[in-house]
XYZ file of C-alpha atoms in Angstrom:
330
model
C 99.760 -102.432 15.729
C 98.350 -103.233 12.291
C 96.646 -100.161 10.927
C 98.877 -97.761 12.839
C 99.933 -94.958 10.467
C 103.370 -93.504 11.002
C 106.506 -92.634 9.121
C 109.710 -94.486 10.005
C 112.279 -92.748 12.150
C 115.021 -90.806 10.372
C 118.389 -92.526 10.118
C 121.848 -90.984 10.399
C 123.090 -89.676 7.073
C 125.038 -92.734 5.892
C 122.977 -93.795 3.898
C 103.114 -95.689 -19.534
C 100.918 -98.445 -19.435
C 97.984 -99.815 -17.454
C 100.585 -101.859 -15.695
C 100.887 -99.104 -13.097
C 97.347 -99.760 -11.997
C 98.626 -101.808 -9.114
C 101.153 -103.484 -10.176
C 102.803 -103.215 -13.107
C 128.332 -112.333 -13.008
C 130.910 -112.226 -10.802
C 133.339 -115.196 -11.160
C 134.702 -116.863 -8.026
C 138.393 -117.520 -7.609
C 139.934 -120.845 -8.560
C 140.396 -121.679 -4.885
C 136.726 -121.014 -4.183
C 135.712 -123.259 -7.087
C 137.879 -126.055 -5.667
C 136.597 -125.969 -2.098
C 133.040 -124.857 -2.883
C 133.109 -121.790 -0.656
C 131.630 -118.396 -1.506
C 132.648 -114.965 -0.214
C 130.620 -113.838 2.780
C 128.215 -110.909 2.285
C 130.436 -108.845 4.576
C 133.338 -109.185 2.118
C 131.550 -109.882 -1.163
C 132.425 -108.068 -4.363
C 129.830 -106.259 -6.476
C 127.871 -108.367 -8.954
C 126.356 -107.255 -12.252
C 125.746 -110.094 -14.652
C 123.897 -113.281 -15.469
C 124.056 -116.629 -13.672
C 123.172 -120.057 -15.034
C 120.790 -121.519 -12.471
C 119.943 -124.772 -14.251
C 118.701 -126.238 -17.540
C 120.735 -123.675 -19.454
C 118.649 -120.773 -18.121
C 120.202 -117.539 -16.897
C 118.926 -114.562 -14.943
C 120.475 -111.177 -14.414
C 121.500 -110.238 -10.864
C 123.047 -107.118 -9.341
C 124.465 -106.881 -5.838
C 126.431 -104.064 -4.209
C 127.624 -103.037 -0.784
C 128.753 -105.132 2.161
C 127.211 -106.141 5.449
C 124.504 -108.291 6.957
C 121.594 -108.762 6.802
C 121.463 -108.543 3.029
C 118.555 -106.617 1.485
C 116.858 -108.484 -1.367
C 114.575 -106.408 -3.634
C 111.884 -108.122 -5.727
C 110.746 -105.693 -8.455
C 107.184 -105.471 -9.722
C 105.788 -106.961 -12.923
C 107.905 -106.183 -15.993
C 110.269 -104.115 -13.825
C 114.021 -104.614 -13.436
C 116.906 -103.708 -11.137
C 117.145 -100.432 -13.037
C 113.863 -99.178 -11.602
C 115.441 -99.207 -8.129
C 118.548 -97.411 -9.371
C 116.687 -94.263 -10.435
C 114.276 -91.733 -8.892
C 111.528 -89.378 -10.017
C 112.576 -86.246 -11.893
C 111.627 -84.004 -8.953
C 113.588 -85.970 -6.344
C 116.986 -84.947 -4.964
C 117.524 -88.044 -2.798
C 119.761 -90.793 -4.214
C 118.105 -93.970 -5.564
C 117.045 -96.568 -3.004
C 119.519 -99.175 -4.298
C 122.407 -96.716 -3.854
C 121.330 -95.644 -0.374
C 120.970 -99.210 0.867
C 124.300 -100.292 -0.666
C 126.022 -97.581 1.400
C 125.044 -99.401 4.604
C 124.654 -103.109 3.786
C 124.632 -105.676 0.991
C 121.735 -105.212 -1.462
C 120.679 -107.401 -4.385
C 117.982 -107.258 -7.053
C 117.358 -109.026 -10.338
C 115.571 -109.134 -13.701
C 112.991 -111.877 -14.167
C 112.425 -113.395 -17.622
C 110.433 -111.110 -19.893
C 111.282 -107.873 -18.076
C 112.276 -105.332 -20.768
C 115.618 -103.674 -20.136
C 116.491 -100.037 -20.781
C 113.453 -99.282 -22.915
C 114.103 -102.142 -25.335
C 111.872 -105.112 -26.104
C 114.305 -107.596 -24.635
C 115.301 -108.998 -21.260
C 118.704 -109.623 -19.736
C 117.322 -112.938 -18.404
C 116.548 -116.065 -20.429
C 112.989 -116.399 -21.766
C 110.566 -118.606 -19.837
C 107.043 -119.934 -20.447
C 104.284 -117.419 -19.782
C 102.075 -116.828 -17.936
C 104.283 -117.249 -14.907
C 103.095 -117.506 -11.308
C 104.308 -116.788 -7.787
C 105.670 -120.285 -7.167
C 107.754 -120.212 -10.347
C 109.074 -116.730 -9.548
C 110.015 -117.664 -5.975
C 111.648 -120.927 -7.077
C 113.657 -119.219 -9.845
C 114.784 -116.508 -7.452
C 116.078 -119.064 -4.976
C 117.956 -120.958 -7.685
C 119.510 -117.705 -8.920
C 120.674 -116.688 -5.434
C 122.149 -120.126 -4.785
C 124.004 -120.010 -8.116
C 125.426 -116.609 -7.159
C 126.259 -117.558 -3.559
C 123.930 -114.846 -2.248
C 121.849 -116.730 0.328
C 121.837 -116.002 4.051
C 120.229 -113.545 6.496
C 117.911 -111.343 4.459
C 115.537 -108.398 4.661
C 113.138 -108.942 1.771
C 111.607 -105.909 0.010
C 108.844 -106.606 -2.527
C 107.062 -104.122 -4.783
C 103.743 -104.423 -6.608
C 103.226 -107.885 -8.180
C 106.506 -108.842 -6.489
C 104.549 -109.030 -3.244
C 103.166 -112.429 -4.271
C 106.510 -114.234 -4.808
C 107.876 -112.202 -1.892
C 105.346 -113.696 0.516
C 106.003 -117.188 -0.853
C 109.774 -116.757 -0.626
C 109.380 -115.646 2.990
C 107.276 -118.710 3.816
C 109.699 -121.036 1.990
C 112.860 -119.613 3.593
C 111.761 -118.498 7.036
C 115.161 -119.524 8.400
C 116.819 -116.792 6.311
C 114.234 -114.028 5.870
C 114.576 -111.934 9.031
C 112.299 -109.066 7.949
C 109.738 -108.308 5.243
C 108.744 -104.963 3.679
C 105.909 -104.734 1.130
C 106.009 -101.584 -1.031
C 102.510 -100.913 -2.419
C 102.396 -104.637 -3.075
C 99.688 -106.814 -4.581
C 98.326 -109.423 -2.167
C 95.280 -111.737 -2.155
C 93.461 -109.320 0.146
C 92.599 -107.090 -2.809
C 90.793 -109.958 -4.545
C 88.827 -110.651 -1.371
C 87.807 -106.989 -1.095
C 86.298 -106.840 -4.610
C 83.216 -108.490 -6.078
C 83.699 -111.188 -8.709
C 82.762 -108.740 -11.471
C 85.110 -106.063 -10.115
C 87.943 -108.556 -9.879
C 87.562 -109.550 -13.533
C 88.030 -105.894 -14.508
C 90.907 -105.563 -12.050
C 92.768 -108.462 -13.646
C 92.593 -106.752 -17.046
C 94.220 -103.695 -15.549
C 96.824 -105.717 -13.684
C 97.917 -107.752 -16.688
C 97.500 -105.243 -19.516
C 96.786 -105.998 -23.166
C 98.644 -109.306 -23.450
C 97.915 -109.733 -27.166
C 99.351 -106.324 -28.040
C 102.366 -106.762 -25.748
C 103.286 -110.230 -27.006
C 102.938 -109.051 -30.606
C 105.758 -106.604 -29.861
C 107.735 -108.833 -27.487
C 106.652 -112.522 -27.472
C 108.546 -113.332 -24.261
C 107.208 -110.429 -22.174
C 106.363 -111.202 -18.544
C 102.760 -111.596 -17.469
C 101.389 -113.592 -14.567
C 98.444 -115.826 -13.764
C 97.302 -113.634 -10.892
C 94.564 -115.958 -9.607
C 96.867 -118.978 -9.482
C 99.533 -116.873 -7.769
C 97.114 -115.636 -5.130
C 95.870 -119.166 -4.478
C 99.475 -120.296 -3.969
C 100.141 -117.477 -1.516
C 96.949 -117.980 0.488
C 97.806 -121.661 0.931
C 101.058 -120.665 2.670
C 99.848 -117.949 5.045
C 100.253 -120.341 7.957
C 103.968 -120.689 7.186
C 104.799 -116.989 7.426
C 107.271 -116.429 10.281
C 106.803 -113.935 13.097
C 109.353 -111.400 11.865
C 109.534 -107.592 11.633
C 107.022 -106.638 8.940
C 106.165 -103.275 7.358
C 103.545 -102.475 4.727
C 104.079 -99.226 2.794
C 101.083 -98.133 0.717
C 100.590 -95.307 -1.779
C 98.061 -92.619 -0.880
C 97.394 -91.169 -4.349
C 93.753 -91.872 -5.273
C 93.026 -94.002 -8.349
C 89.506 -92.624 -8.898
C 90.383 -89.519 -10.942
C 93.266 -91.297 -12.683
C 91.133 -94.137 -14.023
C 88.345 -91.729 -14.932
C 90.790 -89.772 -17.079
C 92.255 -92.913 -18.648
C 88.800 -94.140 -19.620
C 88.027 -90.774 -21.234
C 91.289 -90.958 -23.183
C 90.669 -94.537 -24.323
C 93.799 -95.693 -22.530
C 92.127 -98.719 -20.910
C 89.913 -101.519 -22.303
C 86.281 -100.473 -23.009
C 85.047 -102.884 -20.338
C 86.510 -100.598 -17.631
C 83.767 -98.266 -16.301
C 84.725 -94.616 -15.623
C 84.112 -95.020 -11.902
C 86.195 -98.172 -11.456
C 89.093 -96.303 -9.877
C 86.849 -95.226 -7.006
C 85.845 -98.859 -6.451
C 89.532 -99.760 -6.418
C 90.260 -97.063 -3.840
C 87.544 -98.467 -1.573
C 88.813 -102.033 -2.017
C 92.294 -100.895 -1.043
C 90.972 -99.172 2.073
C 89.458 -102.512 3.084
C 92.347 -104.762 2.062
C 95.401 -102.874 3.255
C 94.911 -103.176 7.033
C 94.246 -106.887 6.547
C 97.512 -107.194 4.617
C 99.325 -105.407 7.453
C 97.908 -107.967 9.905
C 99.203 -111.027 8.009
C 102.131 -111.166 10.441
C 101.418 -110.221 14.080
C 102.898 -106.826 14.938
C 102.925 -105.674 11.331
C 103.236 -101.911 10.822
C 101.181 -100.120 8.179
C 102.632 -96.841 6.842
C 99.977 -95.155 4.711
C 100.890 -91.449 4.859
C 103.452 -91.614 2.086
C 102.571 -88.745 -0.297
C 103.232 -91.190 -3.096
C 101.908 -93.010 -6.111
C 102.431 -96.670 -6.914
C 106.130 -96.361 -7.861
C 107.019 -95.242 -4.359
C 110.763 -95.814 -4.719
C 110.688 -93.072 -7.389
C 108.186 -90.753 -5.699
C 109.618 -91.066 -2.173
C 113.067 -92.711 -2.357
C 114.135 -91.341 1.021
C 111.079 -92.754 2.769
C 111.582 -96.185 1.216
C 115.322 -96.211 1.941
C 114.782 -95.073 5.529
C 112.200 -97.791 6.062
C 114.539 -100.484 4.746
C 117.598 -99.270 6.626
C 115.582 -98.748 9.784
C 114.673 -102.444 9.749
C 118.289 -103.427 9.040
C 119.385 -101.255 11.953
C 116.858 -102.827 14.327
C 117.819 -106.360 13.330
C 121.492 -105.597 13.888
C 120.746 -104.100 17.298
C 118.743 -107.195 18.238
C 121.731 -109.354 17.333
């Protein structure tokens, strides 16, 4: 039932910017090149490299593990594969990417403009900015086709990645067997805020574009309104698949209040805006969980926005629990 709060069942043991305010190649054999075949995900080799997916553009992709369905992770704004290969300093559980790779195939990627390893550069080719959900979903599909990594998929989308994640699910409902949103941005937040609140929210979502592009001209930033319009237009195409919404339960009120006092956010942001955001999330999250009938909302997470760092075991268990259920269902 949408709105039902629970933690996923345990599985057997096999397994500094305002951006955080809600956001943010493996070569085939000669024989494969001749007959056009690709290795199946059950027997595929690890991937860590770039793929040309058309017009001379490349994107960085990593895949590891074997098995089906494949787990496809869409990182948040200006985040990369690396973010899913690490955990918070106080966590003893392995990273989510590592845990999932121990039980099935898992892939993730770097979009254009996503800084890598603390440097002002991306492992993927630059692209025009601002981007939007349709462009991100289309590029992702082209990348996966170039790498031979299409097929039965559990899609996991974090933060801003929720927007292209929903579009990708609608576009490829024949392949996406399950969807997990990890503290993801969806159009329901915009609906839950007033027009004036939403204008402030967009500043926090995007960050100081002028300052960022001065340091890194190709940095990723999205047209959030256009992206949300694109997603809303496709709600009717979302398939009836297993669907879980994980949401952070840390409150933004005190955090934003402190950031305003420290001058860490634009002057237009009022000190109490975080409390308005908390209320908007309380309204929007159960609606997000109801986008697909039977959706499950897990809200007791003891986590902030970067949940795969704060609670890697919870996120990994949720993903692998869905993989397990899909395998059992055949």
